[in-house]
């Protein structure tokens, strides 16, 4: 039984382990931190003693590989599907986005038509813009979305209240740092191709429970040798083959195949310099990343009338209700998380200033929030949260197979055809596993098909 060593216990590494162990490989998964999950994980907040997620993670219905991974590992029952999304307009009115009986791509049309913060002219221009975007078949356009929107005569209202709201949340970047190709993928996959593509899934338990505990348990019960707090120092390569990995404590582990599923910026340091200098790997340094901030707020009472809301034209982009938590003094607090993607605008501001602005915004929308007492708060910024979908960035993303015969890469930064999301990470793990099966002469398909495209979308847009 060939032995595959996977370095990195984020979603990419875990997905590769799931695929390979089911295909009769012996798998060892090495993770340097005490928990699995990588960027999708939790930590213990020292001031409250509670386990909190680094940031709320959500998933859309079009992410078929992530959902497959959750089903395979038995964690799908811990995801709640939202069949309605709540938008709060600048006029403070709440709108719920729901699918009507109409087939895709018209299923959300009635909800969009009811948005009170867009004029009828905005709605007309938006429909026009969406049609034009969908028609860019096989769009490889490296044009910036901000330029394309001007070219398509999109109004300031559609830009700031629809295009920006959707794309900044989905791609964690501002419109002047997103290509038309990537924007098109978001709108086609999530909103136009299939009536379930936009439905949001939210974990009902902390990320740590989901990945570190439950997926970790699944992997161990399927005989994956999962080792946490085991960092890899170096990968020994000779005769164009990985020979073994050297752990930080000096121990060696032999490998027939190796998947490097660490963040892109750490790859070069683990490889011999001759390999790391190969253009496909040395150019990883040029990848640009976007920050995401999450603002954790504990109030003395609940105020949000819905489980989540998207706030339009405000600093706060999303708010999620995370339920009641017990405080160290035994009292209950209502825990909310506000997410701000592409949060460079917060760089020079103190936590106090950020929290004050957010609480003011929430109080403007919900008078109950003004009456509530803020007990605690915390701002967490992940500076390299997601890849920027800049022109040219996609060309810098390497394939999972490398110039070394038994060395493979996985991670949301490898070439998957997807933005760097949990779906992208799982796809990369499955692709790396497929490449290993091919190398051993037993080709297998792990990557799942996309949601089927509705007949009307095919007819209207040739999708
Ligand atoms: C704040 C934030 C919010 C996000 N929100 C969403 C969202 O809502 N929806 C969504 O789909 N995506 C979201 N993402 C993106 C998503 O988290 C990532 O795309 C995904 O988790 C990446 O997984 P990965 O396995 O590719 O990499 P990582 O999660 O970075 O995993 C790499 C792993 O390698 C380990 N490692 C590093 N060096 C070594 C070593 N020497 N030896 C052993 N192990 C090592 C690391 O500890 C880590 O666990 C968000 C990301 C952030 C940061």
XYZ file of C-alpha atoms and ligand atoms in Angstrom:
516
model
C 0.000 0.000 0.000
C 1.720 3.271 -1.063
C 2.279 5.737 1.761
C 1.170 9.351 1.130
C 2.339 12.038 3.539
C 0.209 15.198 3.579
C 1.754 18.310 5.110
C -0.920 20.754 6.307
C -4.234 19.938 7.975
C -6.382 22.692 6.440
C -9.337 21.841 4.212
C -7.071 21.046 1.245
C -4.979 18.547 3.218
C -8.013 16.987 4.904
C -9.867 16.617 1.571
C -6.859 14.916 -0.026
C -6.670 12.558 2.969
C -10.380 11.668 2.669
C -10.049 10.903 -1.053
C -6.839 8.876 -0.714
C -7.761 6.796 2.308
C -10.917 5.722 0.478
C -8.710 4.614 -2.428
C -6.553 2.304 -0.341
C -3.547 4.522 0.245
C -1.857 4.661 3.629
C -2.085 8.291 4.690
C -0.215 10.359 7.268
C -1.478 13.912 7.872
C 0.957 16.304 9.580
C -0.329 19.575 11.016
C 1.936 22.005 12.848
C -0.820 23.558 14.944
C -2.719 21.869 17.795
C -5.912 21.824 15.685
C -7.012 20.913 12.181
C -8.856 23.390 9.953
C -6.128 25.907 9.042
C -7.716 29.243 8.172
C -11.165 27.812 8.940
C -10.603 27.263 12.634
C -11.325 28.558 16.112
C -9.227 29.804 19.011
C -9.742 30.295 22.727
C -10.349 33.934 23.558
C -8.212 34.591 26.639
C -10.484 37.344 27.999
C -13.693 35.292 27.881
C -12.282 31.763 27.959
C -14.688 30.862 25.142
C -13.823 29.154 21.865
C -14.561 31.504 18.991
C -14.152 31.064 15.258
C -11.442 33.155 13.636
C -14.246 34.293 11.340
C -17.716 33.200 10.345
C -17.350 30.852 7.367
C -20.241 30.316 4.987
C -20.674 28.229 1.900
C -22.973 28.432 -1.125
C -25.043 25.719 -2.765
C -22.859 25.851 -5.893
C -19.863 24.572 -3.879
C -20.416 20.922 -4.775
C -17.010 19.631 -3.678
C -17.146 21.195 -0.234
C -20.613 19.704 0.251
C -19.368 16.316 -0.949
C -16.501 16.514 1.579
C -19.001 17.312 4.371
C -21.222 14.405 3.363
C -18.293 11.973 3.127
C -17.030 12.889 6.587
C -20.517 13.016 8.138
C -20.464 16.704 9.108
C -23.166 17.867 6.662
C -25.728 17.632 9.486
C -23.914 20.528 11.170
C -24.590 22.936 8.297
C -27.844 24.913 8.262
C -29.116 25.859 4.810
C -30.624 29.331 4.596
C -33.377 29.449 1.989
C -33.698 33.187 2.398
C -31.074 35.941 2.712
C -31.851 39.186 4.505
C -30.584 42.467 3.048
C -30.780 45.725 4.980
C -30.888 48.716 2.652
C -29.395 52.125 3.413
C -33.022 53.108 4.155
C -32.892 50.532 7.027
C -35.648 48.415 5.475
C -35.204 44.642 5.610
C -35.650 42.662 2.397
C -35.610 38.948 2.120
C -34.179 37.318 -0.963
C -36.039 34.083 -1.692
C -36.432 31.855 -4.717
C -39.825 32.068 -6.426
C -41.424 29.235 -8.406
C -39.787 30.570 -11.596
C -36.949 28.485 -13.061
C -33.317 29.684 -12.974
C -32.173 32.258 -13.977
C -35.476 33.992 -13.158
C -35.994 32.413 -9.720
C -34.740 35.455 -7.763
C -36.260 38.078 -10.071
C -39.371 38.818 -7.947
C -37.185 39.345 -4.848
C -34.826 41.671 -6.743
C -37.784 43.577 -8.152
C -38.944 44.322 -4.585
C -35.624 45.864 -3.416
C -36.675 49.329 -2.239
C -33.125 50.721 -2.313
C -32.821 50.388 -6.090
C -34.745 52.606 -8.502
C -36.543 51.022 -11.449
C -33.831 52.406 -13.698
C -31.182 50.720 -11.479
C -33.073 47.437 -11.770
C -33.270 47.720 -15.532
C -29.528 48.477 -15.825
C -28.742 45.613 -13.442
C -30.734 43.133 -15.544
C -28.895 44.417 -18.599
C -25.512 44.058 -16.903
C -26.243 40.530 -15.661
C -27.306 39.479 -19.136
C -24.118 40.914 -20.640
C -21.967 39.204 -17.999
C -23.661 35.833 -18.460
C -23.179 36.065 -22.215
C -19.406 36.448 -21.928
C -19.153 32.761 -22.666
C -15.787 31.211 -21.772
C -14.886 34.667 -20.499
C -11.161 34.764 -19.971
C -11.318 38.510 -19.640
C -8.629 39.914 -17.418
C -10.437 43.253 -17.525
C -11.104 44.766 -14.108
C -14.694 44.589 -12.957
C -14.688 48.291 -11.991
C -13.841 49.203 -15.637
C -16.327 46.740 -17.070
C -19.161 48.138 -14.930
C -18.495 51.637 -16.275
C -18.328 50.261 -19.811
C -21.710 48.597 -19.229
C -23.139 51.876 -17.937
C -24.033 50.448 -14.562
C -25.454 53.087 -12.213
C -23.781 54.090 -8.907
C -26.762 52.440 -7.172
C -26.263 49.041 -8.829
C -22.500 49.228 -8.306
C -22.482 50.007 -4.589
C -25.689 48.191 -3.647
C -25.522 45.025 -5.729
C -22.277 44.344 -7.624
C -20.059 45.395 -4.733
C -22.193 43.715 -2.069
C -22.148 40.346 -3.849
C -18.590 40.358 -5.173
C -16.793 41.730 -2.121
C -18.475 39.054 0.018
C -17.846 36.239 -2.452
C -14.300 37.119 -3.532
C -13.099 39.170 -0.550
C -11.827 41.906 -2.845
C -12.830 45.351 -4.054
C -14.202 45.782 -7.580
C -10.957 47.367 -8.803
C -9.099 44.161 -7.845
C -11.440 41.559 -9.374
C -11.351 40.373 -12.975
C -14.499 40.069 -15.088
C -13.808 36.346 -15.433
C -13.969 35.776 -11.683
C -16.984 38.037 -11.213
C -18.786 36.155 -13.955
C -18.084 32.858 -12.249
C -19.701 34.113 -9.033
C -22.867 35.362 -10.718
C -23.236 32.399 -13.072
C -22.566 29.668 -10.504
C -24.418 31.240 -7.599
C -27.321 33.062 -9.212
C -27.930 32.163 -12.844
C -27.189 28.507 -13.557
C -29.203 26.610 -10.966
C -31.923 27.638 -8.494
C -29.989 26.255 -5.494
C -26.576 27.800 -6.277
C -27.126 30.881 -4.050
C -28.412 29.082 -0.943
C -26.091 29.758 1.957
C -24.910 27.139 4.421
C -23.845 28.201 7.878
C -22.161 25.893 10.405
C -24.255 25.334 13.525
C -21.199 24.467 15.654
C -17.768 26.148 16.009
C -15.324 25.444 13.153
C -13.096 23.649 15.612
C -15.843 21.139 16.429
C -16.580 20.696 12.749
C -13.062 20.144 11.424
C -10.631 19.497 14.237
C -12.927 17.243 16.252
C -15.382 15.641 13.840
C -13.356 15.414 10.614
C -10.296 14.546 12.729
C -12.268 11.707 14.326
C -13.486 10.497 10.904
C -9.928 10.463 9.548
C -8.583 8.544 12.546
C -11.430 6.032 12.377
C -10.476 5.459 8.719
C -6.865 4.744 9.728
C -5.344 8.067 8.696
C -2.375 8.733 10.957
C -3.290 12.299 12.015
C -0.498 14.047 13.889
C -1.156 17.515 15.302
C 1.521 19.855 16.644
C 3.925 18.156 14.272
C 5.601 20.714 12.049
C 7.586 19.804 8.957
C 10.966 21.485 8.636
C 12.245 20.231 5.289
C 11.363 17.930 2.421
C 14.279 15.833 1.229
C 14.375 15.381 -2.546
C 16.908 13.356 -4.520
C 16.821 11.987 -8.091
C 13.661 14.000 -8.774
C 11.810 12.139 -5.995
C 10.712 13.059 -2.499
C 12.611 10.680 -0.220
C 11.328 11.687 3.199
C 10.174 14.622 5.302
C 12.198 16.023 8.157
C 10.115 17.079 11.148
C 11.014 20.048 13.347
C 12.088 17.597 16.079
C 14.528 15.959 13.634
C 12.494 12.785 13.067
C 12.281 11.472 9.452
C 9.153 10.072 7.775
C 9.451 8.161 4.493
C 6.929 8.899 1.783
C 6.017 7.299 -1.538
C 4.140 10.494 -2.411
C 3.916 13.851 -0.701
C 1.236 16.530 -0.813
C 2.328 19.948 0.345
C -0.900 21.620 1.555
C 0.595 24.550 3.473
C -0.028 28.258 2.730
C 1.655 29.365 -0.524
C 4.143 31.648 1.249
C 5.588 28.693 3.216
C 6.199 26.350 0.276
C 9.637 27.571 -0.795
C 11.162 27.336 2.695
C 10.294 23.623 2.930
C 11.893 22.645 -0.387
C 15.532 22.402 -1.486
C 16.481 25.727 -3.093
C 16.988 24.191 -6.555
C 13.341 23.087 -6.600
C 11.952 26.193 -4.891
C 13.605 28.357 -7.562
C 11.698 26.687 -10.385
C 9.499 29.431 -11.953
C 6.218 27.643 -11.074
C 7.169 27.827 -7.383
C 9.274 30.980 -7.134
C 6.410 33.045 -8.598
C 4.203 32.138 -5.613
C 5.813 35.129 -3.894
C 4.022 37.405 -6.346
C 0.537 36.203 -5.369
C -1.417 38.994 -3.714
C -3.780 38.405 -0.810
C -6.749 40.238 0.676
C -7.564 40.779 4.360
C -10.828 39.889 6.122
C -11.793 41.259 9.529
C -14.303 39.790 11.903
C -15.699 41.843 14.731
C -16.914 39.784 17.684
C -19.514 41.486 19.850
C -21.143 40.282 23.069
C -24.285 42.196 24.139
C -26.403 41.823 27.248
C -29.534 41.058 25.191
C -30.554 39.950 21.688
C -31.501 42.529 19.060
C -31.205 40.886 15.621
C -34.625 39.723 14.371
C -33.078 37.342 11.794
C -30.214 34.787 11.942
C -28.041 36.896 9.642
C -28.212 40.060 7.552
C -26.256 41.698 4.746
C -25.853 45.410 5.371
C -25.836 47.478 2.187
C -23.706 50.650 1.849
C -22.207 50.340 5.316
C -18.863 49.465 6.905
C -20.367 46.265 8.353
C -21.010 43.885 5.475
C -22.581 40.889 7.217
C -23.867 40.249 10.699
C -24.464 36.748 12.063
C -26.229 35.863 15.272
C -24.132 33.230 17.076
C -26.545 32.584 19.958
C -26.157 32.924 23.709
C -22.857 32.292 25.448
C -22.117 31.928 29.149
C -19.721 34.573 30.456
C -16.981 33.844 33.026
C -19.249 35.366 35.736
C -22.059 32.938 34.797
C -24.298 35.500 33.088
C -25.553 35.055 29.524
C -24.472 37.223 26.628
C -25.726 37.406 23.038
C -22.855 36.837 20.661
C -22.784 38.474 17.201
C -20.155 38.434 14.508
C -19.767 41.186 11.939
C -17.686 40.361 8.863
C -15.814 42.922 6.759
C -14.107 41.539 3.656
C -11.303 43.353 1.832
C -10.867 45.258 5.100
C -7.844 47.391 4.158
C -9.802 50.499 5.176
C -9.468 49.379 8.825
C -5.668 49.191 8.728
C -4.967 52.447 10.570
C -7.865 52.339 12.977
C -7.932 51.139 16.555
C -10.197 48.304 17.696
C -12.154 50.818 19.785
C -12.843 53.053 16.775
C -13.917 50.115 14.605
C -16.234 48.713 17.275
C -17.740 52.163 17.953
C -18.561 52.638 14.250
C -20.119 49.209 13.981
C -22.225 49.562 17.107
C -23.427 52.938 15.818
C -24.442 51.366 12.500
C -26.271 48.517 14.235
C -28.047 50.969 16.543
C -29.181 53.047 13.561
C -30.813 49.978 12.024
C -32.148 48.256 15.155
C -33.175 50.532 18.040
C -32.934 47.420 20.287
C -29.181 47.430 19.622
C -28.979 51.011 20.887
C -30.687 49.901 24.082
C -28.437 46.845 24.499
C -25.203 47.059 26.500
C -22.010 45.964 24.793
C -20.259 43.649 27.260
C -17.160 42.749 25.264
C -15.735 43.039 21.804
C -12.809 41.825 19.787
C -11.569 42.543 16.270
C -9.656 39.797 14.437
C -8.008 40.546 11.099
C -6.569 37.826 8.920
C -4.229 39.756 6.628
C -3.749 36.979 4.085
C -7.269 35.594 4.168
C -7.999 34.994 0.487
C -6.194 35.322 -2.832
C -6.822 38.596 -4.659
C -8.454 37.824 -7.983
C -6.249 40.367 -9.760
C -5.478 40.174 -13.486
C -2.555 37.807 -13.880
C -2.912 36.229 -10.424
C -4.549 33.127 -11.866
C -1.522 32.466 -14.103
C 0.691 32.417 -11.008
C -1.316 29.561 -9.457
C 0.500 26.252 -9.963
C -1.017 22.896 -10.886
C -1.194 20.210 -8.215
C 1.449 18.072 -9.999
C 4.966 19.523 -9.838
C 8.308 19.013 -11.571
C 9.187 16.439 -8.885
C 7.599 13.106 -9.807
C 6.012 12.304 -6.425
C 5.551 15.841 -5.029
C 2.090 17.410 -5.263
C 0.616 20.704 -4.119
C -2.790 21.427 -2.615
C -4.293 24.601 -1.218
C -6.849 27.216 -2.204
C -3.986 29.037 -3.970
C -3.282 26.215 -6.461
C -4.978 26.154 -9.870
C -8.524 24.943 -9.333
C -10.607 27.254 -11.525
C -12.141 28.536 -8.280
C -11.447 31.497 -6.041
C -9.667 30.780 -2.773
C -12.551 29.488 -0.716
C -13.298 26.300 1.184
C -14.635 24.923 -2.114
C -11.355 25.834 -3.839
C -9.348 24.201 -1.038
C -11.346 20.948 -1.175
C -11.113 20.867 -4.983
C -7.346 21.282 -4.765
C -7.128 18.342 -2.349
C -9.240 16.167 -4.626
C -7.165 17.210 -7.669
C -3.923 16.331 -5.863
C -5.400 12.934 -4.907
C -6.441 12.340 -8.539
C -2.889 13.159 -9.694
C -1.449 10.620 -7.219
C -3.879 7.910 -8.373
C -2.863 8.599 -11.983
C 0.806 8.277 -11.052
C 0.107 4.866 -9.552
C -1.762 3.738 -12.682
C -5.164 3.663 -10.959
C -6.928 6.789 -12.229
C -9.887 7.917 -10.084
C -12.233 10.901 -10.302
C -12.833 12.712 -7.022
C -13.798 16.183 -8.261
C -17.581 16.517 -8.240
C -19.602 17.942 -11.128
C -21.068 21.443 -10.828
C -24.809 21.845 -10.217
C -26.745 21.172 -13.432
C -27.491 24.261 -15.524
C -31.220 24.924 -15.905
C -32.698 24.469 -19.366
C -33.748 28.125 -19.516
C -30.250 29.369 -18.590
C -28.797 27.227 -21.335
C -31.293 28.619 -23.783
C -30.922 32.273 -22.724
C -27.175 32.466 -22.151
C -25.770 29.352 -23.781
C -24.254 28.398 -20.410
C -11.100 35.431 7.938
C -11.429 34.440 6.855
C -12.751 34.287 6.435
C -13.047 33.378 5.418
N -14.352 33.182 5.054
C -14.646 32.211 4.153
C -16.001 31.884 3.862
O -16.944 32.434 4.435
N -16.237 30.918 2.929
C -15.223 30.255 2.296
O -15.499 29.381 1.464
N -13.919 30.544 2.560
C -13.617 31.492 3.483
N -12.311 31.752 3.785
C -11.256 31.060 3.026
C -11.019 29.648 3.574
O -10.828 29.683 4.963
C -9.754 29.100 2.906
O -9.900 29.184 1.509
C -9.462 27.643 3.264
O -9.673 27.379 4.611
C -8.015 27.341 2.862
O -7.686 26.010 3.180
P -6.243 25.441 2.801
O -6.203 24.042 3.293
O -5.990 25.683 1.362
O -5.175 26.329 3.581
P -4.970 26.602 5.140
O -6.283 26.641 5.810
O -4.109 27.808 5.232
O -4.178 25.317 5.686
C -2.782 25.162 5.669
C -2.368 24.356 6.887
O -0.963 24.052 6.829
C -0.454 24.088 8.153
N 1.015 24.215 8.086
C 1.728 25.302 7.730
N 3.057 25.029 7.788
C 3.179 23.741 8.189
C 4.290 22.893 8.433
N 5.563 23.321 8.261
N 4.066 21.622 8.852
C 2.798 21.174 9.027
N 1.691 21.950 8.815
C 1.881 23.214 8.396
C -1.164 25.303 8.745
O -1.102 25.306 10.150
C -2.578 25.112 8.195
O -3.385 24.352 9.067
C -11.996 32.654 4.793
C -10.686 32.816 5.220
C -10.404 33.674 6.253
C -8.988 33.791 6.714
